[in-house]
Amino acid sequence: MVDENAWATIAPFPGLRRECLFGSRVVRCFEERPNDCVTLLHRSATGSPHAEAVAHGNERITYDELERLSSEQALLLREKGVSVGQRVACLMNNSIEYVVFIFAILKIGAIVVPINAKESKRGIAHILDDAGVECVICHRDLKKLVPG
């Protein structure tokens, strides 16, 4: 248990922006956190470009690669007509490619509708209809699950 008087005796740290009590722990935040994932990715790619961002099995990509690949895919999606506010379903097995497309969709300003690759064809049809999905991104082997 933290002594209630300890709160007043904590010395400020350089760069400390805010300090608050979370249960019995003091939580310190040293910098402003980005409001969205795209900004966080950009900061990570700029600050630690060669650090590992995503690992899946034996595959690995760095923040710089994730930033570049997701920007390339965002451009392709824009060319295909995806725009801000559109709902885009992502029907893929777990993979690095899945993460790339999630960031690509977010970079456009579209809304990601993730769909579990193990969902039934009927369930997928319901999700697509209920969410008002306008575009579906899927692996070739999952295309048979997409209605239409």
Short mmCIF file of N, CA, C and O in Angstrom, two decimals:
data_model
loop_
_atom_site.label_atom_id
_atom_site.label_comp_id
_atom_site.label_asym_id
_atom_site.label_seq_id
_atom_site.Cartn_x
_atom_site.Cartn_y
_atom_site.Cartn_z
N MET A 1 0.84 -1.18 0.00
CA MET A 1 0.00 0.00 0.00
C MET A 1 0.89 1.25 0.00
O MET A 1 1.85 1.33 0.73
N VAL A 2 0.58 2.20 -0.82
CA VAL A 2 1.34 3.44 -0.90
C VAL A 2 0.88 4.38 0.20
O VAL A 2 -0.32 4.57 0.41
N ASP A 3 1.85 4.95 0.89
CA ASP A 3 1.56 5.94 1.93
C ASP A 3 0.94 7.17 1.28
O ASP A 3 1.47 7.70 0.30
N GLU A 4 -0.20 7.63 1.78
CA GLU A 4 -0.87 8.79 1.20
C GLU A 4 0.02 10.03 1.20
O GLU A 4 -0.08 10.88 0.32
N ASN A 5 0.94 10.14 2.16
CA ASN A 5 1.84 11.29 2.21
C ASN A 5 2.94 11.20 1.16
O ASN A 5 3.57 12.20 0.84
N ALA A 6 3.16 10.00 0.60
CA ALA A 6 4.20 9.83 -0.41
C ALA A 6 3.88 10.62 -1.67
O ALA A 6 4.77 11.07 -2.37
N TRP A 7 2.61 10.82 -1.95
CA TRP A 7 2.18 11.55 -3.14
C TRP A 7 2.81 12.94 -3.17
O TRP A 7 3.27 13.40 -4.20
N ALA A 8 2.85 13.60 -2.06
CA ALA A 8 3.38 14.97 -1.99
C ALA A 8 4.90 15.01 -2.03
O ALA A 8 5.47 16.05 -2.32
N THR A 9 5.56 13.89 -1.74
CA THR A 9 7.02 13.90 -1.65
C THR A 9 7.72 13.42 -2.92
O THR A 9 8.94 13.39 -2.96
N ILE A 10 6.97 13.04 -3.94
CA ILE A 10 7.59 12.55 -5.17
C ILE A 10 8.23 13.73 -5.90
O ILE A 10 7.58 14.72 -6.20
N ALA A 11 9.53 13.60 -6.16
CA ALA A 11 10.24 14.67 -6.86
C ALA A 11 9.90 14.64 -8.33
O ALA A 11 9.74 13.57 -8.92
N PRO A 12 9.76 15.79 -8.95
CA PRO A 12 9.46 15.81 -10.38
C PRO A 12 10.65 15.30 -11.20
O PRO A 12 11.80 15.51 -10.84
N PHE A 13 10.38 14.62 -12.29
CA PHE A 13 11.39 14.11 -13.19
C PHE A 13 11.51 15.05 -14.38
O PHE A 13 10.53 15.66 -14.78
N PRO A 14 12.69 15.15 -14.98
CA PRO A 14 12.82 15.97 -16.19
C PRO A 14 11.90 15.45 -17.29
O PRO A 14 11.83 14.26 -17.53
N GLY A 15 11.19 16.33 -17.90
CA GLY A 15 10.30 15.95 -18.99
C GLY A 15 8.97 15.37 -18.54
O GLY A 15 8.15 15.01 -19.37
N LEU A 16 8.75 15.27 -17.24
CA LEU A 16 7.51 14.70 -16.74
C LEU A 16 6.34 15.62 -17.05
O LEU A 16 6.39 16.81 -16.78
N ARG A 17 5.34 15.09 -17.64
CA ARG A 17 4.18 15.90 -18.00
C ARG A 17 3.02 15.69 -17.05
O ARG A 17 2.25 16.58 -16.80
N ARG A 18 2.87 14.45 -16.56
CA ARG A 18 1.71 14.22 -15.70
C ARG A 18 2.00 13.01 -14.81
O ARG A 18 2.72 12.11 -15.16
N GLU A 19 1.39 13.04 -13.67
CA GLU A 19 1.56 12.00 -12.68
C GLU A 19 0.19 11.75 -12.06
O GLU A 19 -0.51 12.70 -11.73
N CYS A 20 -0.21 10.49 -11.93
CA CYS A 20 -1.50 10.23 -11.30
C CYS A 20 -1.44 8.92 -10.53
O CYS A 20 -0.55 8.10 -10.75
N LEU A 21 -2.37 8.76 -9.63
CA LEU A 21 -2.43 7.56 -8.80
C LEU A 21 -3.39 6.59 -9.47
O LEU A 21 -4.53 6.94 -9.80
N PHE A 22 -2.93 5.38 -9.75
CA PHE A 22 -3.74 4.34 -10.36
C PHE A 22 -3.78 3.19 -9.38
O PHE A 22 -2.83 2.43 -9.26
N GLY A 23 -4.88 3.07 -8.66
CA GLY A 23 -4.95 2.08 -7.58
C GLY A 23 -3.93 2.47 -6.52
O GLY A 23 -3.96 3.57 -5.99
N SER A 24 -3.00 1.59 -6.24
CA SER A 24 -1.97 1.89 -5.25
C SER A 24 -0.64 2.26 -5.90
O SER A 24 0.37 2.37 -5.24
N ARG A 25 -0.65 2.46 -7.23
CA ARG A 25 0.59 2.78 -7.95
C ARG A 25 0.55 4.18 -8.51
O ARG A 25 -0.49 4.68 -8.92
N VAL A 26 1.72 4.79 -8.55
CA VAL A 26 1.86 6.09 -9.18
C VAL A 26 2.25 5.86 -10.63
O VAL A 26 3.19 5.13 -10.94
N VAL A 27 1.50 6.43 -11.56
CA VAL A 27 1.77 6.28 -12.99
C VAL A 27 2.32 7.60 -13.49
O VAL A 27 1.74 8.66 -13.27
N ARG A 28 3.46 7.54 -14.17
CA ARG A 28 4.09 8.74 -14.70
C ARG A 28 4.10 8.68 -16.21
O ARG A 28 4.45 7.67 -16.79
N CYS A 29 3.74 9.75 -16.84
CA CYS A 29 3.76 9.85 -18.29
C CYS A 29 4.80 10.88 -18.67
O CYS A 29 4.73 12.04 -18.24
N PHE A 30 5.81 10.51 -19.44
CA PHE A 30 6.92 11.39 -19.74
C PHE A 30 6.79 12.14 -21.05
O PHE A 30 7.53 13.05 -21.31
N GLU A 31 5.88 11.75 -21.90
CA GLU A 31 5.70 12.49 -23.15
C GLU A 31 4.27 12.33 -23.60
O GLU A 31 3.57 11.42 -23.19
N GLU A 32 3.86 13.23 -24.44
CA GLU A 32 2.52 13.13 -24.98
C GLU A 32 2.42 11.86 -25.82
O GLU A 32 3.30 11.57 -26.61
N ARG A 33 1.36 11.15 -25.65
CA ARG A 33 1.14 9.96 -26.46
C ARG A 33 0.32 10.34 -27.68
O ARG A 33 -0.57 11.18 -27.59
N PRO A 34 0.60 9.72 -28.80
CA PRO A 34 -0.18 10.04 -30.00
C PRO A 34 -1.63 9.60 -29.82
O PRO A 34 -1.92 8.67 -29.08
N ASN A 35 -2.51 10.28 -30.51
CA ASN A 35 -3.93 9.97 -30.42
C ASN A 35 -4.36 8.84 -31.33
O ASN A 35 -5.49 8.39 -31.26
N ASP A 36 -3.48 8.40 -32.22
CA ASP A 36 -3.87 7.36 -33.15
C ASP A 36 -2.69 6.45 -33.50
O ASP A 36 -1.54 6.80 -33.31
N CYS A 37 -3.00 5.29 -34.03
CA CYS A 37 -2.00 4.28 -34.37
C CYS A 37 -1.07 4.72 -35.49
O CYS A 37 0.11 4.38 -35.49
N VAL A 38 -1.60 5.46 -36.45
CA VAL A 38 -0.79 5.89 -37.59
C VAL A 38 0.33 6.83 -37.12
O VAL A 38 1.48 6.70 -37.55
N THR A 39 0.00 7.75 -36.22
CA THR A 39 1.02 8.65 -35.67
C THR A 39 2.04 7.87 -34.86
O THR A 39 3.24 8.13 -34.95
N LEU A 40 1.58 6.92 -34.09
CA LEU A 40 2.49 6.09 -33.30
C LEU A 40 3.44 5.32 -34.22
O LEU A 40 4.65 5.26 -33.96
N LEU A 41 2.93 4.76 -35.31
CA LEU A 41 3.79 4.05 -36.27
C LEU A 41 4.81 5.00 -36.87
O LEU A 41 6.00 4.68 -36.96
N HIS A 42 4.37 6.18 -37.28
CA HIS A 42 5.28 7.16 -37.88
C HIS A 42 6.39 7.54 -36.90
O HIS A 42 7.57 7.60 -37.28
N ARG A 43 6.02 7.79 -35.65
CA ARG A 43 7.04 8.14 -34.63
C ARG A 43 8.03 6.99 -34.43
O ARG A 43 9.22 7.20 -34.30
N SER A 44 7.51 5.77 -34.40
CA SER A 44 8.38 4.61 -34.21
C SER A 44 9.30 4.41 -35.40
O SER A 44 10.48 4.10 -35.25
N ALA A 45 8.76 4.62 -36.61
CA ALA A 45 9.58 4.47 -37.83
C ALA A 45 10.64 5.54 -37.92
O ALA A 45 11.74 5.31 -38.43
N THR A 46 10.34 6.72 -37.39
CA THR A 46 11.32 7.82 -37.40
C THR A 46 12.35 7.65 -36.29
O THR A 46 13.54 7.81 -36.52
N GLY A 47 11.88 7.27 -35.11
CA GLY A 47 12.77 7.16 -33.95
C GLY A 47 13.56 5.87 -33.87
O GLY A 47 14.69 5.85 -33.39
N SER A 48 12.98 4.77 -34.31
CA SER A 48 13.64 3.46 -34.24
C SER A 48 13.37 2.68 -35.52
O SER A 48 12.74 1.62 -35.50
N PRO A 49 13.85 3.18 -36.65
CA PRO A 49 13.49 2.58 -37.94
C PRO A 49 13.89 1.11 -38.09
O PRO A 49 13.22 0.36 -38.79
N HIS A 50 14.96 0.69 -37.45
CA HIS A 50 15.45 -0.68 -37.64
C HIS A 50 15.00 -1.64 -36.54
O HIS A 50 15.35 -2.82 -36.57
N ALA A 51 14.18 -1.14 -35.62
CA ALA A 51 13.66 -2.01 -34.56
C ALA A 51 12.56 -2.90 -35.13
O ALA A 51 11.86 -2.53 -36.07
N GLU A 52 12.43 -4.08 -34.57
CA GLU A 52 11.42 -5.03 -35.03
C GLU A 52 10.03 -4.53 -34.65
O GLU A 52 9.75 -4.26 -33.50
N ALA A 53 9.17 -4.43 -35.64
CA ALA A 53 7.80 -3.94 -35.41
C ALA A 53 6.81 -5.10 -35.30
O ALA A 53 5.95 -5.10 -34.43
N VAL A 54 6.94 -6.08 -36.19
CA VAL A 54 6.00 -7.20 -36.23
C VAL A 54 6.78 -8.48 -36.49
O VAL A 54 7.67 -8.51 -37.33
N ALA A 55 6.38 -9.51 -35.77
CA ALA A 55 6.95 -10.84 -35.99
C ALA A 55 5.80 -11.83 -36.12
O ALA A 55 4.84 -11.78 -35.35
N HIS A 56 5.92 -12.70 -37.10
CA HIS A 56 4.93 -13.77 -37.26
C HIS A 56 5.69 -14.99 -37.76
O HIS A 56 6.22 -14.99 -38.88
N GLY A 57 5.76 -16.00 -36.93
CA GLY A 57 6.56 -17.17 -37.27
C GLY A 57 8.00 -16.75 -37.44
O GLY A 57 8.58 -16.10 -36.58
N ASN A 58 8.58 -17.08 -38.60
CA ASN A 58 9.96 -16.69 -38.88
C ASN A 58 10.06 -15.35 -39.59
O ASN A 58 11.16 -14.87 -39.84
N GLU A 59 8.93 -14.77 -39.96
CA GLU A 59 8.93 -13.48 -40.66
C GLU A 59 9.02 -12.34 -39.66
O GLU A 59 8.40 -12.38 -38.60
N ARG A 60 9.76 -11.32 -40.04
CA ARG A 60 9.89 -10.13 -39.21
C ARG A 60 10.02 -8.91 -40.11
O ARG A 60 10.63 -8.99 -41.17
N ILE A 61 9.45 -7.79 -39.67
CA ILE A 61 9.67 -6.53 -40.38
C ILE A 61 9.93 -5.43 -39.37
O ILE A 61 9.49 -5.50 -38.22
N THR A 62 10.66 -4.44 -39.80
CA THR A 62 11.02 -3.32 -38.95
C THR A 62 9.92 -2.24 -39.03
O THR A 62 9.04 -2.29 -39.89
N TYR A 63 10.01 -1.25 -38.14
CA TYR A 63 9.07 -0.13 -38.19
C TYR A 63 9.17 0.61 -39.52
O TYR A 63 8.16 1.01 -40.09
N ASP A 64 10.39 0.77 -40.00
CA ASP A 64 10.58 1.46 -41.28
C ASP A 64 9.89 0.68 -42.42
O ASP A 64 9.22 1.28 -43.26
N GLU A 65 10.05 -0.63 -42.43
CA GLU A 65 9.41 -1.45 -43.46
C GLU A 65 7.89 -1.41 -43.34
O GLU A 65 7.19 -1.31 -44.34
N LEU A 66 7.39 -1.47 -42.11
CA LEU A 66 5.94 -1.41 -41.90
C LEU A 66 5.38 -0.08 -42.36
O LEU A 66 4.34 -0.03 -43.02
N GLU A 67 6.08 1.00 -42.07
CA GLU A 67 5.66 2.34 -42.51
C GLU A 67 5.63 2.41 -44.04
O GLU A 67 4.66 2.87 -44.64
N ARG A 68 6.69 1.93 -44.67
CA ARG A 68 6.79 1.98 -46.14
C ARG A 68 5.74 1.09 -46.81
O ARG A 68 5.01 1.54 -47.71
N LEU A 69 5.62 -0.16 -46.36
CA LEU A 69 4.67 -1.09 -46.96
C LEU A 69 3.22 -0.63 -46.78
O LEU A 69 2.42 -0.71 -47.71
N SER A 70 2.90 -0.14 -45.60
CA SER A 70 1.52 0.31 -45.37
C SER A 70 1.21 1.56 -46.18
O SER A 70 0.09 1.72 -46.67
N SER A 71 2.19 2.43 -46.38
CA SER A 71 1.98 3.62 -47.22
C SER A 71 1.77 3.22 -48.67
O SER A 71 0.91 3.78 -49.37
N GLU A 72 2.53 2.23 -49.15
CA GLU A 72 2.37 1.74 -50.53
C GLU A 72 0.97 1.14 -50.73
O GLU A 72 0.31 1.41 -51.73
N GLN A 73 0.53 0.34 -49.76
CA GLN A 73 -0.79 -0.28 -49.87
C GLN A 73 -1.90 0.76 -49.74
O GLN A 73 -2.93 0.65 -50.41
N ALA A 74 -1.69 1.77 -48.91
CA ALA A 74 -2.68 2.85 -48.78
C ALA A 74 -2.85 3.55 -50.12
O ALA A 74 -3.98 3.86 -50.53
N LEU A 75 -1.75 3.80 -50.80
CA LEU A 75 -1.80 4.44 -52.11
C LEU A 75 -2.59 3.58 -53.10
O LEU A 75 -3.44 4.07 -53.85
N LEU A 76 -2.32 2.28 -53.11
CA LEU A 76 -3.04 1.37 -54.00
C LEU A 76 -4.53 1.33 -53.68
O LEU A 76 -5.38 1.31 -54.58
N LEU A 77 -4.86 1.31 -52.39
CA LEU A 77 -6.27 1.30 -52.00
C LEU A 77 -6.97 2.59 -52.43
O LEU A 77 -8.11 2.56 -52.90
N ARG A 78 -6.28 3.72 -52.29
CA ARG A 78 -6.85 5.01 -52.75
C ARG A 78 -7.11 4.95 -54.26
O ARG A 78 -8.14 5.43 -54.73
N GLU A 79 -6.14 4.39 -54.99
CA GLU A 79 -6.30 4.28 -56.45
C GLU A 79 -7.48 3.38 -56.82
O GLU A 79 -8.10 3.56 -57.86
N LYS A 80 -7.81 2.43 -55.95
CA LYS A 80 -8.95 1.53 -56.17
C LYS A 80 -10.26 2.18 -55.71
O LYS A 80 -11.32 1.58 -55.83
N GLY A 81 -10.17 3.39 -55.14
CA GLY A 81 -11.39 4.12 -54.77
C GLY A 81 -11.73 4.14 -53.30
O GLY A 81 -12.76 4.69 -52.91
N VAL A 82 -10.89 3.56 -52.44
CA VAL A 82 -11.16 3.61 -51.00
C VAL A 82 -10.87 5.02 -50.50
O VAL A 82 -9.86 5.61 -50.85
N SER A 83 -11.80 5.57 -49.70
CA SER A 83 -11.62 6.94 -49.23
C SER A 83 -11.97 7.07 -47.75
O SER A 83 -12.42 6.11 -47.11
N VAL A 84 -11.77 8.24 -47.23
CA VAL A 84 -12.01 8.56 -45.82
C VAL A 84 -13.43 8.16 -45.43
O VAL A 84 -14.39 8.46 -46.14
N GLY A 85 -13.54 7.50 -44.30
CA GLY A 85 -14.84 7.15 -43.74
C GLY A 85 -15.46 5.87 -44.26
O GLY A 85 -16.43 5.38 -43.68
N GLN A 86 -14.92 5.32 -45.34
CA GLN A 86 -15.47 4.06 -45.85
C GLN A 86 -15.12 2.92 -44.92
O GLN A 86 -14.05 2.91 -44.30
N ARG A 87 -16.00 1.95 -44.84
CA ARG A 87 -15.74 0.76 -44.03
C ARG A 87 -15.09 -0.29 -44.92
O ARG A 87 -15.64 -0.67 -45.95
N VAL A 88 -13.91 -0.75 -44.48
CA VAL A 88 -13.14 -1.72 -45.26
C VAL A 88 -12.93 -2.96 -44.40
O VAL A 88 -12.34 -2.88 -43.32
N ALA A 89 -13.45 -4.10 -44.88
CA ALA A 89 -13.28 -5.35 -44.15
C ALA A 89 -11.92 -5.94 -44.47
O ALA A 89 -11.44 -5.87 -45.60
N CYS A 90 -11.31 -6.51 -43.46
CA CYS A 90 -10.01 -7.17 -43.61
C CYS A 90 -10.21 -8.62 -43.16
O CYS A 90 -10.36 -8.90 -41.98
N LEU A 91 -10.29 -9.52 -44.14
CA LEU A 91 -10.52 -10.94 -43.90
C LEU A 91 -9.24 -11.68 -44.26
O LEU A 91 -9.00 -11.99 -45.43
N MET A 92 -8.40 -11.89 -43.28
CA MET A 92 -7.10 -12.51 -43.51
C MET A 92 -6.73 -13.40 -42.34
O MET A 92 -7.20 -13.19 -41.23
N ASN A 93 -5.88 -14.36 -42.62
CA ASN A 93 -5.27 -15.13 -41.54
C ASN A 93 -4.24 -14.25 -40.88
O ASN A 93 -3.79 -13.25 -41.46
N ASN A 94 -3.85 -14.60 -39.66
CA ASN A 94 -2.82 -13.83 -38.97
C ASN A 94 -1.55 -13.84 -39.81
O ASN A 94 -1.09 -14.90 -40.24
N SER A 95 -1.02 -12.65 -40.07
CA SER A 95 0.18 -12.52 -40.89
C SER A 95 0.71 -11.10 -40.79
O SER A 95 0.01 -10.21 -40.31
N ILE A 96 1.91 -10.90 -41.27
CA ILE A 96 2.46 -9.55 -41.34
C ILE A 96 1.64 -8.73 -42.33
O ILE A 96 1.36 -7.55 -42.09
N GLU A 97 1.22 -9.36 -43.40
CA GLU A 97 0.41 -8.68 -44.41
C GLU A 97 -0.87 -8.11 -43.80
O GLU A 97 -1.31 -7.02 -44.15
N TYR A 98 -1.46 -8.83 -42.86
CA TYR A 98 -2.67 -8.37 -42.17
C TYR A 98 -2.40 -7.05 -41.45
O TYR A 98 -3.16 -6.10 -41.57
N VAL A 99 -1.29 -6.98 -40.73
CA VAL A 99 -0.92 -5.76 -40.01
C VAL A 99 -0.67 -4.61 -40.98
O VAL A 99 -1.09 -3.48 -40.76
N VAL A 100 0.01 -4.91 -42.08
CA VAL A 100 0.28 -3.90 -43.12
C VAL A 100 -1.03 -3.30 -43.62
O VAL A 100 -1.17 -2.08 -43.72
N PHE A 101 -2.01 -4.15 -43.91
CA PHE A 101 -3.29 -3.65 -44.44
C PHE A 101 -4.10 -2.89 -43.39
O PHE A 101 -4.78 -1.92 -43.73
N ILE A 102 -4.01 -3.30 -42.14
CA ILE A 102 -4.70 -2.55 -41.08
C ILE A 102 -4.18 -1.11 -41.07
O ILE A 102 -4.95 -0.15 -41.07
N PHE A 103 -2.86 -0.96 -41.09
CA PHE A 103 -2.27 0.39 -41.09
C PHE A 103 -2.59 1.13 -42.39
O PHE A 103 -2.83 2.33 -42.38
N ALA A 104 -2.60 0.43 -43.52
CA ALA A 104 -2.92 1.07 -44.80
C ALA A 104 -4.33 1.65 -44.77
O ALA A 104 -4.57 2.78 -45.19
N ILE A 105 -5.27 0.88 -44.26
CA ILE A 105 -6.67 1.34 -44.16
C ILE A 105 -6.75 2.55 -43.25
O ILE A 105 -7.41 3.55 -43.58
N LEU A 106 -6.07 2.49 -42.12
CA LEU A 106 -6.09 3.61 -41.17
C LEU A 106 -5.45 4.86 -41.76
O LEU A 106 -5.91 5.98 -41.51
N LYS A 107 -4.40 4.70 -42.55
CA LYS A 107 -3.71 5.84 -43.16
C LYS A 107 -4.63 6.60 -44.12
O LYS A 107 -4.51 7.81 -44.27
N ILE A 108 -5.53 5.90 -44.76
CA ILE A 108 -6.48 6.54 -45.66
C ILE A 108 -7.53 7.32 -44.87
O ILE A 108 -8.11 8.28 -45.36
N GLY A 109 -7.77 6.89 -43.64
CA GLY A 109 -8.83 7.48 -42.84
C GLY A 109 -10.11 6.66 -42.96
O GLY A 109 -11.19 7.10 -42.56
N ALA A 110 -9.98 5.47 -43.51
CA ALA A 110 -11.12 4.56 -43.61
C ALA A 110 -11.26 3.80 -42.29
O ALA A 110 -10.40 3.89 -41.41
N ILE A 111 -12.35 3.08 -42.17
CA ILE A 111 -12.66 2.35 -40.94
C ILE A 111 -12.38 0.87 -41.16
O ILE A 111 -12.90 0.26 -42.10
N VAL A 112 -11.58 0.29 -40.28
CA VAL A 112 -11.23 -1.13 -40.38
C VAL A 112 -12.34 -1.98 -39.77
O VAL A 112 -12.78 -1.72 -38.66
N VAL A 113 -12.78 -2.98 -40.52
CA VAL A 113 -13.73 -3.96 -40.02
C VAL A 113 -13.02 -5.31 -40.07
O VAL A 113 -13.02 -5.98 -41.10
N PRO A 114 -12.35 -5.67 -38.96
CA PRO A 114 -11.62 -6.95 -38.97
C PRO A 114 -12.60 -8.12 -38.89
O PRO A 114 -13.58 -8.07 -38.15
N ILE A 115 -12.35 -9.15 -39.68
CA ILE A 115 -13.20 -10.35 -39.67
C ILE A 115 -12.32 -11.56 -39.46
O ILE A 115 -11.32 -11.75 -40.17
N ASN A 116 -12.69 -12.38 -38.51
CA ASN A 116 -11.96 -13.60 -38.21
C ASN A 116 -12.04 -14.55 -39.40
O ASN A 116 -13.12 -14.83 -39.92
N ALA A 117 -10.90 -15.03 -39.83
CA ALA A 117 -10.84 -15.93 -40.99
C ALA A 117 -11.55 -17.26 -40.73
O ALA A 117 -11.87 -17.98 -41.67
N LYS A 118 -11.86 -17.56 -39.49
CA LYS A 118 -12.56 -18.81 -39.15
C LYS A 118 -14.07 -18.62 -39.08
O LYS A 118 -14.81 -19.57 -38.80
N GLU A 119 -14.53 -17.40 -39.36
CA GLU A 119 -15.96 -17.10 -39.35
C GLU A 119 -16.63 -17.86 -40.51
O GLU A 119 -16.03 -18.08 -41.55
N SER A 120 -17.87 -18.24 -40.31
CA SER A 120 -18.62 -18.95 -41.37
C SER A 120 -18.97 -17.98 -42.50
O SER A 120 -18.98 -16.77 -42.31
N LYS A 121 -19.28 -18.54 -43.66
CA LYS A 121 -19.66 -17.72 -44.81
C LYS A 121 -20.91 -16.89 -44.47
O LYS A 121 -20.99 -15.71 -44.81
N ARG A 122 -21.84 -17.50 -43.78
CA ARG A 122 -23.07 -16.80 -43.37
C ARG A 122 -22.74 -15.67 -42.38
O ARG A 122 -23.28 -14.58 -42.48
N GLY A 123 -21.85 -15.96 -41.44
CA GLY A 123 -21.44 -14.95 -40.45
C GLY A 123 -20.74 -13.77 -41.12
O GLY A 123 -20.96 -12.61 -40.77
N ILE A 124 -19.89 -14.07 -42.10
CA ILE A 124 -19.18 -13.02 -42.83
C ILE A 124 -20.18 -12.15 -43.59
O ILE A 124 -20.09 -10.92 -43.57
N ALA A 125 -21.16 -12.79 -44.23
CA ALA A 125 -22.18 -12.03 -44.97
C ALA A 125 -22.93 -11.10 -44.03
O ALA A 125 -23.18 -9.93 -44.37
N HIS A 126 -23.24 -11.59 -42.84
CA HIS A 126 -23.95 -10.76 -41.86
C HIS A 126 -23.09 -9.56 -41.42
O HIS A 126 -23.58 -8.43 -41.36
N ILE A 127 -21.82 -9.82 -41.13
CA ILE A 127 -20.91 -8.74 -40.70
C ILE A 127 -20.79 -7.69 -41.79
O ILE A 127 -20.87 -6.49 -41.52
N LEU A 128 -20.58 -8.13 -43.02
CA LEU A 128 -20.41 -7.19 -44.14
C LEU A 128 -21.65 -6.32 -44.31
O LEU A 128 -21.56 -5.10 -44.51
N ASP A 129 -22.82 -6.94 -44.23
CA ASP A 129 -24.08 -6.20 -44.38
C ASP A 129 -24.32 -5.27 -43.19
O ASP A 129 -24.63 -4.09 -43.37
N ASP A 130 -24.15 -5.80 -41.99
CA ASP A 130 -24.43 -5.02 -40.78
C ASP A 130 -23.49 -3.82 -40.64
O ASP A 130 -23.91 -2.76 -40.20
N ALA A 131 -22.24 -3.98 -41.02
CA ALA A 131 -21.25 -2.90 -40.89
C ALA A 131 -21.28 -1.93 -42.08
O ALA A 131 -20.63 -0.89 -42.04
N GLY A 132 -22.01 -2.28 -43.12
CA GLY A 132 -22.04 -1.40 -44.30
C GLY A 132 -20.71 -1.34 -45.01
O GLY A 132 -20.28 -0.29 -45.50
N VAL A 133 -20.05 -2.50 -45.10
CA VAL A 133 -18.73 -2.59 -45.71
C VAL A 133 -18.81 -2.31 -47.21
O VAL A 133 -19.69 -2.83 -47.90
N GLU A 134 -17.90 -1.49 -47.70
CA GLU A 134 -17.86 -1.14 -49.12
C GLU A 134 -16.71 -1.80 -49.86
O GLU A 134 -16.66 -1.79 -51.08
N CYS A 135 -15.75 -2.35 -49.12
CA CYS A 135 -14.57 -2.96 -49.73
C CYS A 135 -14.10 -4.09 -48.82
O CYS A 135 -14.14 -3.95 -47.59
N VAL A 136 -13.69 -5.21 -49.42
CA VAL A 136 -13.17 -6.34 -48.66
C VAL A 136 -11.77 -6.65 -49.14
O VAL A 136 -11.54 -6.80 -50.34
N ILE A 137 -10.85 -6.75 -48.21
CA ILE A 137 -9.49 -7.18 -48.52
C ILE A 137 -9.34 -8.57 -47.91
O ILE A 137 -9.61 -8.76 -46.72
N CYS A 138 -8.96 -9.55 -48.74
CA CYS A 138 -8.82 -10.90 -48.21
C CYS A 138 -7.71 -11.66 -48.93
O CYS A 138 -7.32 -11.29 -50.04
N HIS A 139 -7.23 -12.71 -48.29
CA HIS A 139 -6.29 -13.61 -48.94
C HIS A 139 -7.05 -14.38 -50.02
O HIS A 139 -8.26 -14.61 -49.90
N ARG A 140 -6.35 -14.79 -51.05
CA ARG A 140 -6.98 -15.53 -52.16
C ARG A 140 -7.75 -16.76 -51.68
O ARG A 140 -8.84 -17.05 -52.15
N ASP A 141 -7.16 -17.49 -50.73
CA ASP A 141 -7.80 -18.72 -50.26
C ASP A 141 -9.07 -18.46 -49.44
O ASP A 141 -9.85 -19.37 -49.20
N LEU A 142 -9.30 -17.21 -49.04
CA LEU A 142 -10.50 -16.87 -48.28
C LEU A 142 -11.56 -16.20 -49.14
O LEU A 142 -12.67 -15.94 -48.67
N LYS A 143 -11.24 -15.96 -50.39
CA LYS A 143 -12.16 -15.25 -51.29
C LYS A 143 -13.49 -15.98 -51.42
O LYS A 143 -14.54 -15.37 -51.56
N LYS A 144 -13.44 -17.29 -51.34
CA LYS A 144 -14.67 -18.09 -51.47
C LYS A 144 -15.67 -17.83 -50.35
O LYS A 144 -16.85 -18.14 -50.47
N LEU A 145 -15.21 -17.24 -49.26
CA LEU A 145 -16.09 -16.93 -48.12
C LEU A 145 -16.82 -15.59 -48.28
O LEU A 145 -17.76 -15.31 -47.56
N VAL A 146 -16.37 -14.78 -49.24
CA VAL A 146 -16.97 -13.46 -49.44
C VAL A 146 -18.15 -13.58 -50.39
O VAL A 146 -17.97 -14.06 -51.52
N PRO A 147 -19.33 -13.17 -49.96
CA PRO A 147 -20.50 -13.27 -50.85
C PRO A 147 -20.38 -12.36 -52.06
O PRO A 147 -19.75 -11.31 -52.02
N GLY A 148 -21.03 -12.79 -53.14
CA GLY A 148 -21.06 -11.96 -54.34
C GLY A 148 -20.04 -12.30 -55.27
O GLY A 148 -19.32 -12.34 -55.99
#
